[in-house]
Coordinates of C-alpha atoms and ligand atoms in Angstrom, one line a residue:
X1 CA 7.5 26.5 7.2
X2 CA 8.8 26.1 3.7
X3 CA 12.6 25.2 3.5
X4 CA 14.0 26.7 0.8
X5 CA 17.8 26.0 1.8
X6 CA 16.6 22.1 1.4
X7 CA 16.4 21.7 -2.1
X8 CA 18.7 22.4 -4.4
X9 CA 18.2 25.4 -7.0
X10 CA 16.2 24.4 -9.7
X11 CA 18.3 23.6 -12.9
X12 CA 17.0 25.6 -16.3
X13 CA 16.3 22.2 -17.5
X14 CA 13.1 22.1 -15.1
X15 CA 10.8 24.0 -16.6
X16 CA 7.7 22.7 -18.2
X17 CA 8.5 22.9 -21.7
X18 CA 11.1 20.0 -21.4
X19 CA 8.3 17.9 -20.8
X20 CA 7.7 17.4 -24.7
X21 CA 7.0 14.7 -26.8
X22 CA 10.3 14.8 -28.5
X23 CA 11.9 13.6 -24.9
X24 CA 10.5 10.5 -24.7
X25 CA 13.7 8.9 -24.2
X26 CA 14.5 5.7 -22.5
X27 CA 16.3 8.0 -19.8
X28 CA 13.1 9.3 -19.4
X29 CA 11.7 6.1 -18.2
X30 CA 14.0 5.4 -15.3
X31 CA 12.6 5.4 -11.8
X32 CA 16.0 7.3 -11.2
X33 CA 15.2 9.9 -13.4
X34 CA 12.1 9.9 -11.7
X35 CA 13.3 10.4 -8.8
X36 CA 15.7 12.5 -9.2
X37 CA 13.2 14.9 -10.7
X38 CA 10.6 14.7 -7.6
X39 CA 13.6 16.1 -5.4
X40 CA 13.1 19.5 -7.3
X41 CA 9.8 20.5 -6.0
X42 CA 9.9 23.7 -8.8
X43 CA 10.1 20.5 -11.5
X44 CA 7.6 18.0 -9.8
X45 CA 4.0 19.9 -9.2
X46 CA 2.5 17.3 -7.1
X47 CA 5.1 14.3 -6.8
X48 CA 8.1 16.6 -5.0
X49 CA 7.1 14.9 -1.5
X50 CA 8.3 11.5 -2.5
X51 CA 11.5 12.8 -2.9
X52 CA 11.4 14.8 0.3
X53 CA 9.7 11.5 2.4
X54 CA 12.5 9.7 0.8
X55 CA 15.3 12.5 1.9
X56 CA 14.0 12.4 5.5
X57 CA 13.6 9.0 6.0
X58 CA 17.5 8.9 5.4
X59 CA 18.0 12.0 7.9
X60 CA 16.6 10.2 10.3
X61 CA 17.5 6.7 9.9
X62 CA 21.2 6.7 11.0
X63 CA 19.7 8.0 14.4
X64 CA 17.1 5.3 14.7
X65 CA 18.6 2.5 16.5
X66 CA 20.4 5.3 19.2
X67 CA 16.7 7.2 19.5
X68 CA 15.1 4.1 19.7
X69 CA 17.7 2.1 21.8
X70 CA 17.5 -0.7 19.2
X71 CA 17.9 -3.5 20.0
X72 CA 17.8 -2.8 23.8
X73 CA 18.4 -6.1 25.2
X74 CA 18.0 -9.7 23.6
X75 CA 14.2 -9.7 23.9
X76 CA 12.8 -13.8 23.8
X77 CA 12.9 -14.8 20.6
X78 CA 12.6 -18.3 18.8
X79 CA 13.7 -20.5 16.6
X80 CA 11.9 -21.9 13.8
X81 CA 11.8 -25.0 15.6
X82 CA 10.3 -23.8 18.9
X83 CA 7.0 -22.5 17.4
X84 CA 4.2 -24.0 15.6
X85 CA 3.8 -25.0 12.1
X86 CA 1.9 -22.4 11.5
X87 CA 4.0 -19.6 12.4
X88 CA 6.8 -20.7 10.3
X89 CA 7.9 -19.2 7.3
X90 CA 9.9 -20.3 4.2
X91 CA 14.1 -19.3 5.2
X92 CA 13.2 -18.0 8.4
X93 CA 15.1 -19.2 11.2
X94 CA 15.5 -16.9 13.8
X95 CA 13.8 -14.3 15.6
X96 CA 10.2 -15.2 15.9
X97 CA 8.4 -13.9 18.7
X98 CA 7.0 -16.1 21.8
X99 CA 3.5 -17.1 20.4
X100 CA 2.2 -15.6 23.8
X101 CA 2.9 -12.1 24.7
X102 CA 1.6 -9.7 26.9
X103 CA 0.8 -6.3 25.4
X104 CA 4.0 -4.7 27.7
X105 CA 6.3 -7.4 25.7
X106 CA 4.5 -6.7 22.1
X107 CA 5.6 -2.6 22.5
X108 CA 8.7 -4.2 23.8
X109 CA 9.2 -5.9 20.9
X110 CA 8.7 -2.9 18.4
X111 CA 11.9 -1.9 19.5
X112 CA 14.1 -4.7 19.3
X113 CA 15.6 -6.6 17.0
X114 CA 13.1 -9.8 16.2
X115 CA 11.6 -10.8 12.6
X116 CA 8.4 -8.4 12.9
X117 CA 9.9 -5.3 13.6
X118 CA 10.8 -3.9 10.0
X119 CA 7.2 -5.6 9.1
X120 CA 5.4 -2.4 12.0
X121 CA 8.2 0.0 11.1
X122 CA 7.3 0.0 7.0
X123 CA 3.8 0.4 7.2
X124 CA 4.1 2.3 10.9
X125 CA 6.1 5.5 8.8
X126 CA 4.0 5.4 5.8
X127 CA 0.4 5.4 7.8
X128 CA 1.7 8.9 9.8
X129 CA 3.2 10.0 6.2
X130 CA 0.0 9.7 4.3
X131 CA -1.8 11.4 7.2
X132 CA -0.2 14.4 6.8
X133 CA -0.4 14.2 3.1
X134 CA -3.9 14.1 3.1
X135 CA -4.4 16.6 6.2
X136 CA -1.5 18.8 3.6
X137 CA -4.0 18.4 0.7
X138 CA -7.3 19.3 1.9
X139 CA -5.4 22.4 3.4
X140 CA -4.3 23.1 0.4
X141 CA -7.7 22.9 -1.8
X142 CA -9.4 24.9 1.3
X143 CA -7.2 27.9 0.2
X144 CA -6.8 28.0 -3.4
X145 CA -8.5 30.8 -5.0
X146 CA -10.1 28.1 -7.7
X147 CA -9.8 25.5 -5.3
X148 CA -11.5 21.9 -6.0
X149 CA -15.0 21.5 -5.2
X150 CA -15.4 19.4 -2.4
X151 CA -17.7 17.0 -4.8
X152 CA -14.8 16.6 -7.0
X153 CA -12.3 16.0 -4.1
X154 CA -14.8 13.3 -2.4
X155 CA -13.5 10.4 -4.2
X156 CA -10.0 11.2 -4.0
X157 CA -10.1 11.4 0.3
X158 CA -12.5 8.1 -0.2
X159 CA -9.5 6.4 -1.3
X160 CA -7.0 8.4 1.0
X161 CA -8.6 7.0 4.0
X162 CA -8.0 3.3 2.1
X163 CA -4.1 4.2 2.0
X164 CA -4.0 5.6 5.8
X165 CA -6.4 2.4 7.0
X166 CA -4.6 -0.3 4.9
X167 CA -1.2 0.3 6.5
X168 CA -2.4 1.0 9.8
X169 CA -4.0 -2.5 10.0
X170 CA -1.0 -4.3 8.9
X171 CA 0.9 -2.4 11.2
X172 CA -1.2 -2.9 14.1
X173 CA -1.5 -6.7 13.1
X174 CA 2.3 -7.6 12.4
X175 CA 2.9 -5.3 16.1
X176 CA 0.7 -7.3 18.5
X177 CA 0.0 -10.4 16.3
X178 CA 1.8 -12.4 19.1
X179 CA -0.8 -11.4 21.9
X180 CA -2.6 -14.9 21.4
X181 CA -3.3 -17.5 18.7
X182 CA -6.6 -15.8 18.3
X183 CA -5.4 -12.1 18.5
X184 CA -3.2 -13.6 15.7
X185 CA -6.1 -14.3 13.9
X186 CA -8.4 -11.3 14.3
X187 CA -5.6 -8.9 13.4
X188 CA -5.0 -10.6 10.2
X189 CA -8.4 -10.7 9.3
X190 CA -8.7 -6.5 10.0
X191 CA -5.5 -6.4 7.7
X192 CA -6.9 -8.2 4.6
X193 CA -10.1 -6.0 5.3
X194 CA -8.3 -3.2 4.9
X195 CA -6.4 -4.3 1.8
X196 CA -9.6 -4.8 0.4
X197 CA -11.0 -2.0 1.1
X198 CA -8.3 -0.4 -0.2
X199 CA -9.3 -2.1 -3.7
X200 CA -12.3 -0.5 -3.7
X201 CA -10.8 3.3 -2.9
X202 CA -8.3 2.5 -6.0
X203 CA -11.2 1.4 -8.3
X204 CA -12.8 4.8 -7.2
X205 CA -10.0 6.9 -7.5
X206 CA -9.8 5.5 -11.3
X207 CA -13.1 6.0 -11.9
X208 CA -13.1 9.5 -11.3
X209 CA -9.9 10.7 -12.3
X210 CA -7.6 8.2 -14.5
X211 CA -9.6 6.1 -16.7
X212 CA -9.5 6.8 -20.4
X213 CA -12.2 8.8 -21.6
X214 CA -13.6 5.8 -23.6
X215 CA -14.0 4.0 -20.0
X216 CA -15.6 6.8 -17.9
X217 CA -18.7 7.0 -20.6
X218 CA -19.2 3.6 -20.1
X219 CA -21.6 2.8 -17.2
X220 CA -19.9 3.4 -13.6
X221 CA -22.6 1.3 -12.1
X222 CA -20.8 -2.0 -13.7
X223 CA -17.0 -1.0 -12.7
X224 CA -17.3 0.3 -9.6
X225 CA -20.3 -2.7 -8.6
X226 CA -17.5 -5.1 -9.4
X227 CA -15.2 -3.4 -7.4
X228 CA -17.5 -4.1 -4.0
X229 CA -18.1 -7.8 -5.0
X230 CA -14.6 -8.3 -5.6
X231 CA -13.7 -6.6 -2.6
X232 CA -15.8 -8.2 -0.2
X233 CA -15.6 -11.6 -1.9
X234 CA -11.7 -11.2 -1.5
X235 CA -11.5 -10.6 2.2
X236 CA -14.3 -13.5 2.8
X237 CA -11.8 -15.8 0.6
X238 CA -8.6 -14.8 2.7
X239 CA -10.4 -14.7 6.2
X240 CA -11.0 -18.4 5.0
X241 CA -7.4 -19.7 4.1
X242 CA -6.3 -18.4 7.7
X243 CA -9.6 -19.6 9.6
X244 CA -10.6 -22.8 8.2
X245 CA -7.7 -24.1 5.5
X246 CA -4.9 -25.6 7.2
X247 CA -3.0 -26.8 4.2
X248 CA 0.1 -24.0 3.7
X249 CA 0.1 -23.6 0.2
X250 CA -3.7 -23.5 -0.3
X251 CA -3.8 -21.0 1.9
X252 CA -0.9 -19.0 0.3
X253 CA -2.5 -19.7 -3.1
X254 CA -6.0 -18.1 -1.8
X255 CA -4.3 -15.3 -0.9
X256 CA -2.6 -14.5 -3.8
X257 CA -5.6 -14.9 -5.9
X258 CA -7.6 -12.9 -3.3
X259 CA -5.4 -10.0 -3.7
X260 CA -4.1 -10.6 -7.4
X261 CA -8.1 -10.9 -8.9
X262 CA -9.8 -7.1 -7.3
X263 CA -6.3 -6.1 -8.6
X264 CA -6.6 -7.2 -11.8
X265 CA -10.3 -6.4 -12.3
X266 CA -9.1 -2.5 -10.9
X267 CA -6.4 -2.4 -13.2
X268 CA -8.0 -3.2 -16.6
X269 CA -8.1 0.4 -17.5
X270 CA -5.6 1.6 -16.7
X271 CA -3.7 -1.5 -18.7
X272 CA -5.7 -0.2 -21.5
X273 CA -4.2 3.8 -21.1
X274 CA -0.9 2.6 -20.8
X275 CA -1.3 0.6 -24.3
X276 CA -2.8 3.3 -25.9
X277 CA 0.2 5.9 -25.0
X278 CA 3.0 3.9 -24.8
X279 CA 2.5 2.2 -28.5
X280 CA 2.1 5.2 -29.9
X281 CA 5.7 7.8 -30.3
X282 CA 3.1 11.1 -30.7
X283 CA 0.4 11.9 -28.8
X284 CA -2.5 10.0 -28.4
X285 CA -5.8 10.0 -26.7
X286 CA -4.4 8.7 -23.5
X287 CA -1.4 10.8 -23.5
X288 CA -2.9 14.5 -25.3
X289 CA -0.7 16.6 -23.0
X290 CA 3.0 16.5 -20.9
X291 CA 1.4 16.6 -18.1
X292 CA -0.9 13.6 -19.2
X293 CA 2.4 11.7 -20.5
X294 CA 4.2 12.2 -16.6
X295 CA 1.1 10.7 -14.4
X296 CA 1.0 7.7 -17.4
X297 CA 4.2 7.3 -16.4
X298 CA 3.9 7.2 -12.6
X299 CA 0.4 5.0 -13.2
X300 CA 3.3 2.5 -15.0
X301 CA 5.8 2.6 -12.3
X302 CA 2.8 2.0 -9.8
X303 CA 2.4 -1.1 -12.5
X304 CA 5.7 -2.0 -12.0
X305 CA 6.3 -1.8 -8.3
X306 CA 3.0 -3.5 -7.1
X307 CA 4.4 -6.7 -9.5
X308 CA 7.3 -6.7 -8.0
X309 CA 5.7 -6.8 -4.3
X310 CA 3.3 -9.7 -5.9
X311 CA 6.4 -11.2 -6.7
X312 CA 8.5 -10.6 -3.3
X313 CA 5.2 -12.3 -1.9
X314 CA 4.7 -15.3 -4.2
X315 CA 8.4 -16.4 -4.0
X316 CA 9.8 -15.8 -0.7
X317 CA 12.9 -13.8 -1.9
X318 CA 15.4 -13.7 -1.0
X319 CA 15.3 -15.4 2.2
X320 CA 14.5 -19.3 0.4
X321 CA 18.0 -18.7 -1.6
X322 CA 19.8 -17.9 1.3
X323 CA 18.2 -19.0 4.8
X324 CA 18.7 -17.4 7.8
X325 CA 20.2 -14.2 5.9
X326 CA 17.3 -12.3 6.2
X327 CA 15.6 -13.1 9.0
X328 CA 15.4 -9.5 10.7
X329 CA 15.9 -7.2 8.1
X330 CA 15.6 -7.5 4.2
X331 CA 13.3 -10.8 3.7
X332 CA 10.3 -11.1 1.5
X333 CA 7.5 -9.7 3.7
X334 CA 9.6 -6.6 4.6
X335 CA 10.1 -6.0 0.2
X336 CA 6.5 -6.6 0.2
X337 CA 5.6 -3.7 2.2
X338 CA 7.9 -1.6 1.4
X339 CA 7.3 -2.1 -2.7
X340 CA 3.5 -2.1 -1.7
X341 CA 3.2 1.6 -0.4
X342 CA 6.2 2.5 -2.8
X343 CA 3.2 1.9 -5.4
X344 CA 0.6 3.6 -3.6
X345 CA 2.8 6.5 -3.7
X346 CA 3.3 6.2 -7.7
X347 CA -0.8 6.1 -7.8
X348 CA -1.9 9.0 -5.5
X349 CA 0.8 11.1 -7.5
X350 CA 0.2 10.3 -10.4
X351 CA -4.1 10.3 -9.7
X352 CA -3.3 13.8 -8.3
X353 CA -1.8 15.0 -11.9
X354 CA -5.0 13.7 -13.8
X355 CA -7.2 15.3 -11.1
X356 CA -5.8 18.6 -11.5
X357 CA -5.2 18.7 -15.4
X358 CA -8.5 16.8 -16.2
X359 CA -11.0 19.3 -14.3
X360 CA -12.6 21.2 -16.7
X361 CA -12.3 18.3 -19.6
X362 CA -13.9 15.9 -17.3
X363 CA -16.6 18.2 -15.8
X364 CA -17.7 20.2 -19.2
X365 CA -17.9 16.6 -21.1
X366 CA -20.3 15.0 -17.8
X367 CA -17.5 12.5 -17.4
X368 CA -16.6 13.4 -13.5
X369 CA -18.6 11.1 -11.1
X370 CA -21.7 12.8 -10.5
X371 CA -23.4 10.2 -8.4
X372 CA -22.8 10.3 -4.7
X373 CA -24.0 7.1 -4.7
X374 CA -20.5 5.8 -5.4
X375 CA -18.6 7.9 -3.4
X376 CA -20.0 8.6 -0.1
X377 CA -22.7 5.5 0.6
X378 CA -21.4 2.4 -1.0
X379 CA -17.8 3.3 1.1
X380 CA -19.3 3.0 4.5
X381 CA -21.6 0.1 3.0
X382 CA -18.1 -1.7 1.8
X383 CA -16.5 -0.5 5.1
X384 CA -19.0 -1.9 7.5
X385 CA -19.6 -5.3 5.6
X386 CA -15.9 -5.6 5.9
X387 CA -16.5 -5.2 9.8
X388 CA -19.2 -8.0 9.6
X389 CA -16.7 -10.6 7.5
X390 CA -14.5 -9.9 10.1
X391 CA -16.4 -10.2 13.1
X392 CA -18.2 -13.1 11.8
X393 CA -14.9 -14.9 11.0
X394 CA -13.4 -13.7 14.4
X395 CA -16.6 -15.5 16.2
X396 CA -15.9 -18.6 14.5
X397 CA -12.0 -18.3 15.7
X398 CA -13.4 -17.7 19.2
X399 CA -15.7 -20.6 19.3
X400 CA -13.1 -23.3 17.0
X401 CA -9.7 -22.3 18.3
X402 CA -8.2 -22.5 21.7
X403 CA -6.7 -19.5 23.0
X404 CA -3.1 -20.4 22.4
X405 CA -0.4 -23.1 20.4
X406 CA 1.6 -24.6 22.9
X407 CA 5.0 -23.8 21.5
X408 CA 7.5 -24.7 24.4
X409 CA 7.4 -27.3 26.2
X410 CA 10.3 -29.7 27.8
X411 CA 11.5 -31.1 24.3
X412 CA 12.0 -27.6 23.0
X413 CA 14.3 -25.2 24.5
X414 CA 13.1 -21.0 24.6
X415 CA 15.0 -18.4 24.8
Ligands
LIG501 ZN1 2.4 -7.5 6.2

């Protein structure tokens, strides 16, 4: 049921027409002015839900810890001394689990205070948040009059499911990651999957709705092959530097490259759009309309957010600055996830804008994806060989790696 009493009333500055060239201002440009204007769902079309997610999220935070009895009791948690090498990380000193859990002491842990429980919580929210989304959007194409054909729609719930699965993994991976060394493993290996496959449902997304016109007459069959190749070869890389490289920063480098290349490669276009509207003050190619000007704008802050969680990952901030700060709440991983589906939100809004006011240009000029090729086969194809990497590499864990890392023992004391 619609809320009206939630918003406030929308000012006379929100109508359409203020979206004009001649406002290009810096102001303009400000995530805050952004924001500000997704909290008037009569001003945002499509993006009003960040604001709302974001306006909820603080409703119900203050009553977290008191619904969720958080922390409930000192659960067993370690120093970084107590547990293996491998479980270490950079200005982390307390609060890492017992390498050995059952699955009782894993839910457990959810809800107390220890270093992986804002690592579940920020992808945990934002998996049942783009659920909804996505059940709220194909509801809402079912009943407009001149709704979306479902062809049209195809790749944009292609890459939906990416953004529910990617989350989903990582939350079920950092949540029970301390069942066994080999659990450990698996999970992992299921998480980068789904990042990856979450590169190819951007790529898609792109292809059908955001690339410049110049981009979607070139050959789709070259793109979009790239994205699979780059997908798979990316979680085959990372399933590596966590089952067979032991050395720490090889395997952080492999990472980074495994994520940073299908990103890159995905992105290229886009890059290209953003040059060709920001450089220019008056319209351009990229940038004909308002409404074309707001989701180049959102693709940018989508830019600027997933560099930021590149960044958050690469350096360890802030937590190697100040050690033993951050250890439950506010270290690298937990900026990480949180700037990560911050930029998936800037990308399905602003791919949502281009879906709706490219339609008819991209359908009468034969530039929508017309193959189903692309969107319905190669998906499950780029699904299911991500299921084979990851069983294959989870057989090798099984038959290489013993069940668990001794990390107590009479030397070391456990709490
Ligand atoms: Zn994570």
């Amino acid at each position: 049921m619609k809320k009206e009493h939630y918003y406030p009333p929308p000012s006379s500055a929100s109508t359409t027409s203020g979206w004009t060239a001649g406002r290009r201002r810096f102001a303009d440009w400000l995530p805050w002015k952004l924001f500000q204007d997704q909290m008037n769902p009569d001003k945002a079309n499509h993006g009003w839900f960040i604001g709302r997610y974001a306006r909820e999220c603080l409703h119900i935070l203050p009553k977290l810890p008191a619904t969720l009895k958080w922390p409930v009791a000192p659960t067993s948690v370690l120093e970084w001394h107590q547990v293996d090498e491998s479980l270490r990380e950079p200005g982390i000193y307390y609060g890492y689990r017992p390498e050995v859990s059952s699955w009782t002491e894993c839910c457990h842990s959810l809800f107390t205070a220890n270093n992986e429980t804002l690592n579940f919580w920020t992808h945990f929210f934002p998996t049942v948040f783009f659920i909804w989304r996505t059940v709220q959007l194909a509801d809402q194409w079912n009943i407009k009059s001149d709704g979306l054909s479902s062809d049209y729609a195809q790749p944009f719930l292609i890459y939906m499911f990416s953004a529910i699965l990617y989350p989903l993994m990582s939350a079920i991976a950092h949540g029970f990651s301390a069942l066994s060394h080999r659990a450990r493993a698996v999970l992992f290996f299921m998480d980068y999957a789904a990042i990856n496959f979450y590169a190819y449902g951007s790529g898609l997304l792109y292809r059908a709705y955001v690339l410049p016109d110049s981009w979607m007459q070139m050959d789709a069959n070259i793109y979009l092959g790239m994205c699979v190749f780059l997908s798979l070869a990316s979680t085959t890389l990372t399933c590596t530097s966590r089952a067979i490289v032991r050395d720490v920063v090889a395997q952080r480098l492999m990472r980074l490259a495994a994520f940073t290349l299908p990103y890159i490669w995905v992105s290229i276009p886009l890059f290209v759009r953003l040059f060709d509207c920001f450089r220019y003050v008056e319209a351009s190619s990229s940038c004909p309309t308002a409404d074309a000007l707001r989701a180049t704008k959102l693709h940018l802050c989508q830019v600027i957010v997933a560099l930021l969680a590149s960044f958050c990952y690469a350096s360890h901030l802030p937590e190697r600055i100040l050690p033993g700060k951050f250890d439950y709440v506010g270290h690298s991983h937990n900026l990480l996830h949180i700037c990560g589906v911050t930029a998936t939100l800037f990308q399905m809004e602003g791919a949502l804008i281009d879906m709706d006011v490219r339609r008819s240009h991209l359908i009468e000029n034969q530039l929508a994806m017309m193959d189903p090729f692309w969107d319905q086969w190669i998906p499950l194809v780029v699904l299911l060989g991500h299921v084979l990497l990851v069983a294959v590499f989870g057989l090798y864990i099984y038959w290489n790696e013993p069940q668990t890392i001794p990390t107590c023992n009479q030397n070391k004391k456990c709490h």
